[in-house]
PDB file of C-alpha atoms in Angstrom:
ATOM      1  CA  MET A 667      97.710 105.799  82.276  1.00  0.00           C
ATOM      2  CA  LEU A 668     101.192 103.823  81.411  1.00  0.00           C
ATOM      3  CA  MET A 669     102.312 101.347  78.715  1.00  0.00           C
ATOM      4  CA  ARG A 670     104.385  98.412  78.996  1.00  0.00           C
ATOM      5  CA  THR A 671     107.830  98.813  76.794  1.00  0.00           C
ATOM      6  CA  ASP A 672     109.395  95.310  76.938  1.00  0.00           C
ATOM      7  CA  PRO A 673     106.923  92.482  76.900  1.00  0.00           C
ATOM      8  CA  PHE A 674     109.660  90.071  77.394  1.00  0.00           C
ATOM      9  CA  ARG A 675     110.881  91.653  80.645  1.00  0.00           C
ATOM     10  CA  GLU A 676     109.136  89.547  83.197  1.00  0.00           C
ATOM     11  CA  LEU A 677     110.787  86.470  81.123  1.00  0.00           C
ATOM     12  CA  ASP A 678     114.356  87.950  82.101  1.00  0.00           C
ATOM     13  CA  ARG A 679     113.271  88.678  86.016  1.00  0.00           C
ATOM     14  CA  ILE A 680     112.727  84.952  86.055  1.00  0.00           C
ATOM     15  CA  ALA A 681     115.742  83.695  84.183  1.00  0.00           C
ATOM     16  CA  GLN A 682     117.530  86.339  86.239  1.00  0.00           C
ATOM     17  CA  GLN A 683     116.287  84.471  89.614  1.00  0.00           C
ATOM     18  CA  LEU A 684     116.616  80.890  88.340  1.00  0.00           C
ATOM     19  CA  THR A 685     120.518  81.790  87.306  1.00  0.00           C
ATOM     20  CA  GLY A 686     121.138  84.209  90.322  1.00  0.00           C
ATOM     21  CA  ALA A 687     122.369  86.771  87.923  1.00  0.00           C
ATOM     22  CA  THR A 688     122.865  90.254  89.083  1.00  0.00           C
ATOM     23  CA  GLY A 689     121.847  93.060  87.430  1.00  0.00           C
ATOM     24  CA  THR A 690     124.564  95.609  85.939  1.00  0.00           C
ATOM     25  CA  TRP A 691     124.468  99.120  84.323  1.00  0.00           C
ATOM     26  CA  SER A 692     124.521  97.338  80.674  1.00  0.00           C
ATOM     27  CA  ARG A 693     121.604  95.056  81.739  1.00  0.00           C
ATOM     28  CA  PRO A 694     119.927  95.864  85.038  1.00  0.00           C
ATOM     29  CA  SER A 695     117.482  93.528  86.700  1.00  0.00           C
ATOM     30  CA  ALA A 696     113.753  94.338  86.969  1.00  0.00           C
ATOM     31  CA  MET A 697     112.155  95.695  90.127  1.00  0.00           C
ATOM     32  CA  PRO A 698     108.654  94.476  91.442  1.00  0.00           C
ATOM     33  CA  MET A 699     106.033  97.587  90.892  1.00  0.00           C
ATOM     34  CA  ASP A 700     102.198  98.407  91.573  1.00  0.00           C
ATOM     35  CA  ALA A 701     100.455 101.163  89.363  1.00  0.00           C
ATOM     36  CA  TYR A 702      97.225 102.365  90.071  1.00  0.00           C
ATOM     37  CA  ARG A 703      94.791 105.419  90.173  1.00  0.00           C
ATOM     38  CA  GLU A 704      94.010 107.219  93.264  1.00  0.00           C
ATOM     39  CA  GLY A 705      91.426 110.250  93.181  1.00  0.00           C
ATOM     40  CA  GLU A 706      93.407 112.705  90.846  1.00  0.00           C
ATOM     41  CA  GLU A 707      96.836 111.196  90.828  1.00  0.00           C
ATOM     42  CA  TYR A 708      98.320 108.064  89.163  1.00  0.00           C
ATOM     43  CA  VAL A 709     100.364 106.057  91.876  1.00  0.00           C
ATOM     44  CA  ILE A 710     103.484 103.877  90.961  1.00  0.00           C
ATOM     45  CA  ALA A 711     105.025 102.281  93.936  1.00  0.00           C
ATOM     46  CA  LEU A 712     108.322 100.200  93.272  1.00  0.00           C
ATOM     47  CA  ASP A 713     110.067  97.753  95.646  1.00  0.00           C
ATOM     48  CA  LEU A 714     113.799  98.665  96.379  1.00  0.00           C
ATOM     49  CA  PRO A 715     114.470  97.096  99.848  1.00  0.00           C
ATOM     50  CA  GLY A 716     117.859  97.581 101.056  1.00  0.00           C
ATOM     51  CA  VAL A 717     118.555 100.485  98.409  1.00  0.00           C
ATOM     52  CA  ALA A 718     119.923 104.072 100.188  1.00  0.00           C
ATOM     53  CA  LYS A 719     118.263 106.852  98.660  1.00  0.00           C
ATOM     54  CA  ASP A 720     121.013 108.620  97.242  1.00  0.00           C
ATOM     55  CA  ALA A 721     121.346 104.875  94.958  1.00  0.00           C
ATOM     56  CA  ILE A 722     117.568 106.130  93.383  1.00  0.00           C
ATOM     57  CA  ASP A 723     117.738 107.871  90.247  1.00  0.00           C
ATOM     58  CA  ILE A 724     114.809 109.067  88.698  1.00  0.00           C
ATOM     59  CA  ASP A 725     114.237 110.860  85.254  1.00  0.00           C
ATOM     60  CA  VAL A 726     111.547 111.838  83.228  1.00  0.00           C
ATOM     61  CA  GLU A 727     111.802 113.170  79.600  1.00  0.00           C
ATOM     62  CA  ARG A 728     108.916 114.023  77.660  1.00  0.00           C
ATOM     63  CA  ASN A 729     106.808 110.904  78.576  1.00  0.00           C
ATOM     64  CA  MET A 730     109.345 108.435  79.475  1.00  0.00           C
ATOM     65  CA  LEU A 731     109.813 107.892  82.957  1.00  0.00           C
ATOM     66  CA  THR A 732     113.148 105.797  84.099  1.00  0.00           C
ATOM     67  CA  VAL A 733     113.858 104.735  87.598  1.00  0.00           C
ATOM     68  CA  ARG A 734     117.347 103.178  88.255  1.00  0.00           C
ATOM     69  CA  ALA A 735     118.856 102.065  91.374  1.00  0.00           C
ATOM     70  CA  GLU A 736     121.829 100.123  92.925  1.00  0.00           C
ATOM     71  CA  ARG A 737     121.798  97.892  95.742  1.00  0.00           C
ATOM     72  CA  ARG A 738     125.724  97.645  97.101  1.00  0.00           C
ATOM     73  CA  PRO A 739     127.174  94.970  99.317  1.00  0.00           C
ATOM     74  CA  ALA A 740     127.046  96.114 102.970  1.00  0.00           C
ATOM     75  CA  VAL A 741     130.517  97.013 103.996  1.00  0.00           C
ATOM     76  CA  LYS A 742     132.057  93.995 105.836  1.00  0.00           C
ATOM     77  CA  ALA A 743     135.137  93.539 107.989  1.00  0.00           C
ATOM     78  CA  ASP A 744     137.883  91.741 106.782  1.00  0.00           C
ATOM     79  CA  ASP A 745     137.536  88.826 109.068  1.00  0.00           C
ATOM     80  CA  VAL A 746     133.776  88.123 108.023  1.00  0.00           C
ATOM     81  CA  GLN A 747     133.286  85.227 106.125  1.00  0.00           C
ATOM     82  CA  MET A 748     130.086  84.996 104.226  1.00  0.00           C
ATOM     83  CA  GLU A 749     127.994  81.746 104.825  1.00  0.00           C
ATOM     84  CA  LEU A 750     125.028  82.428 102.758  1.00  0.00           C
ATOM     85  CA  SER A 751     124.191  85.364 100.532  1.00  0.00           C
ATOM     86  CA  GLU A 752     120.576  85.583  98.766  1.00  0.00           C
ATOM     87  CA  ARG A 753     119.719  88.906  98.612  1.00  0.00           C
ATOM     88  CA  GLN A 754     120.171  90.060  94.961  1.00  0.00           C
ATOM     89  CA  LEU A 755     122.705  92.878  94.367  1.00  0.00           C
ATOM     90  CA  GLY A 756     123.345  95.122  91.306  1.00  0.00           C
ATOM     91  CA  VAL A 757     121.495  97.429  89.272  1.00  0.00           C
ATOM     92  CA  PHE A 758     117.584  97.475  89.072  1.00  0.00           C
ATOM     93  CA  SER A 759     115.707  99.639  86.364  1.00  0.00           C
ATOM     94  CA  ARG A 760     112.513 100.063  85.286  1.00  0.00           C
ATOM     95  CA  GLN A 761     111.169 102.221  82.040  1.00  0.00           C
ATOM     96  CA  LEU A 762     107.300 103.380  82.029  1.00  0.00           C
ATOM     97  CA  VAL A 763     105.586 105.088  79.026  1.00  0.00           C
ATOM     98  CA  LEU A 764     103.406 107.732  80.575  1.00  0.00           C
ATOM     99  CA  ALA A 765      99.852 108.677  78.926  1.00  0.00           C
ATOM    100  CA  ASP A 766      99.865 112.263  77.868  1.00  0.00           C
ATOM    101  CA  THR A 767      97.104 112.780  80.239  1.00  0.00           C
ATOM    102  CA  LEU A 768      99.575 112.878  83.372  1.00  0.00           C
ATOM    103  CA  ASP A 769     101.083 116.154  84.534  1.00  0.00           C
ATOM    104  CA  THR A 770     104.942 115.076  84.192  1.00  0.00           C
ATOM    105  CA  GLU A 771     106.049 118.392  85.689  1.00  0.00           C
ATOM    106  CA  ARG A 772     104.727 117.850  89.299  1.00  0.00           C
ATOM    107  CA  ILE A 773     105.727 114.024  89.548  1.00  0.00           C
ATOM    108  CA  THR A 774     106.850 113.416  93.416  1.00  0.00           C
ATOM    109  CA  ALA A 775     108.791 110.857  94.891  1.00  0.00           C
ATOM    110  CA  ASP A 776     109.159 109.166  98.567  1.00  0.00           C
ATOM    111  CA  CYS A 777     110.692 106.324  99.622  1.00  0.00           C
ATOM    112  CA  ASP A 778     109.723 104.691 102.788  1.00  0.00           C
ATOM    113  CA  ALA A 779     110.259 101.148 104.091  1.00  0.00           C
ATOM    114  CA  GLY A 780     111.979 100.151 101.036  1.00  0.00           C
ATOM    115  CA  VAL A 781     109.045 101.120  98.683  1.00  0.00           C
ATOM    116  CA  LEU A 782     109.768 104.255  96.527  1.00  0.00           C
ATOM    117  CA  THR A 783     106.155 105.802  95.817  1.00  0.00           C
ATOM    118  CA  LEU A 784     105.685 108.220  92.690  1.00  0.00           C
ATOM    119  CA  ARG A 785     102.885 110.336  92.630  1.00  0.00           C
ATOM    120  CA  ILE A 786     101.882 111.851  89.288  1.00  0.00           C
ATOM    121  CA  PRO A 787      98.766 114.156  88.980  1.00  0.00           C
ATOM    122  CA  ILE A 788      96.351 113.792  86.097  1.00  0.00           C
ATOM    123  CA  ALA A 789      96.754 116.591  84.090  1.00  0.00           C
ATOM    124  CA  GLU A 790      94.052 119.463  83.835  1.00  0.00           C
ATOM    125  CA  ARG A 791      93.226 118.956  80.157  1.00  0.00           C
ATOM    126  CA  ALA A 792      92.234 115.335  80.680  1.00  0.00           C
ATOM    127  CA  LYS A 793      90.071 115.849  83.618  1.00  0.00           C
ATOM    128  CA  PRO A 794      86.167 115.948  82.779  1.00  0.00           C
ATOM    129  CA  ARG A 795      84.619 119.008  82.259  1.00  0.00           C
ATOM    130  CA  LYS A 796      80.980 120.486  81.591  1.00  0.00           C
ATOM    131  CA  ILE A 797      80.331 122.128  78.284  1.00  0.00           C
ATOM    132  CA  SER A 798      77.105 124.532  78.150  1.00  0.00           C
ATOM    133  CA  ILE A 799      75.455 124.558  75.070  1.00  0.00           C
ATOM    134  CA  GLY A 800      75.293 128.098  73.102  1.00  0.00           C
ATOM    135  CA  GLU A 801      78.514 129.158  74.683  1.00  0.00           C
ATOM    136  CA  GLN A 802      81.188 130.334  72.168  1.00  0.00           C
ATOM    137  CA  PRO A 803      84.820 130.696  73.208  1.00  0.00           C
ATOM    138  CA  ALA A 804      86.173 134.499  72.922  1.00  0.00           C
ATOM    139  CA  HIS A 805      87.955 135.372  69.882  1.00  0.00           C
ATOM    140  CA  GLN A 806      90.154 138.401  69.689  1.00  0.00           C
ATOM    141  CA  GLU A 807      89.919 140.755  66.913  1.00  0.00           C
ATOM    142  CA  ILE A 808      93.338 141.477  65.302  1.00  0.00           C
ATOM    143  CA  SER A 809      93.137 144.703  63.331  1.00  0.00           C
ATOM    144  CA  GLY A 810      95.175 145.198  60.480  1.00  0.00           C
TER     145      GLY A 810
END
């Protein structure tokens, strides 16, 4: 139902974890994801803990789905001295090529407990259907 667009994305994610690099708009970090079919829908769940809903941007153009998010630092008072900072900040992004069998016009999104869930219905044209033998499609006559 979807295709990975960058086979080296996982290597980039591991390198970022090892170096402690944060994502930028020109080179965003990856976000972990699960994708599965549930009944007549395709479900994509992306981990975005600590990201506000207004910091998530979801776009679909033709069959390319793009999710971008930004985790900003918490506002701290002037007298706060950071002792440890392990939570990754910055920009996260994920692009997925969706199959033509998905209805990109009816995608829904929900964010709960730091998980962004996208639900994409299976297109009617992709669902199995019975074909009766001997039935001809109706043709319209064109008078000239």
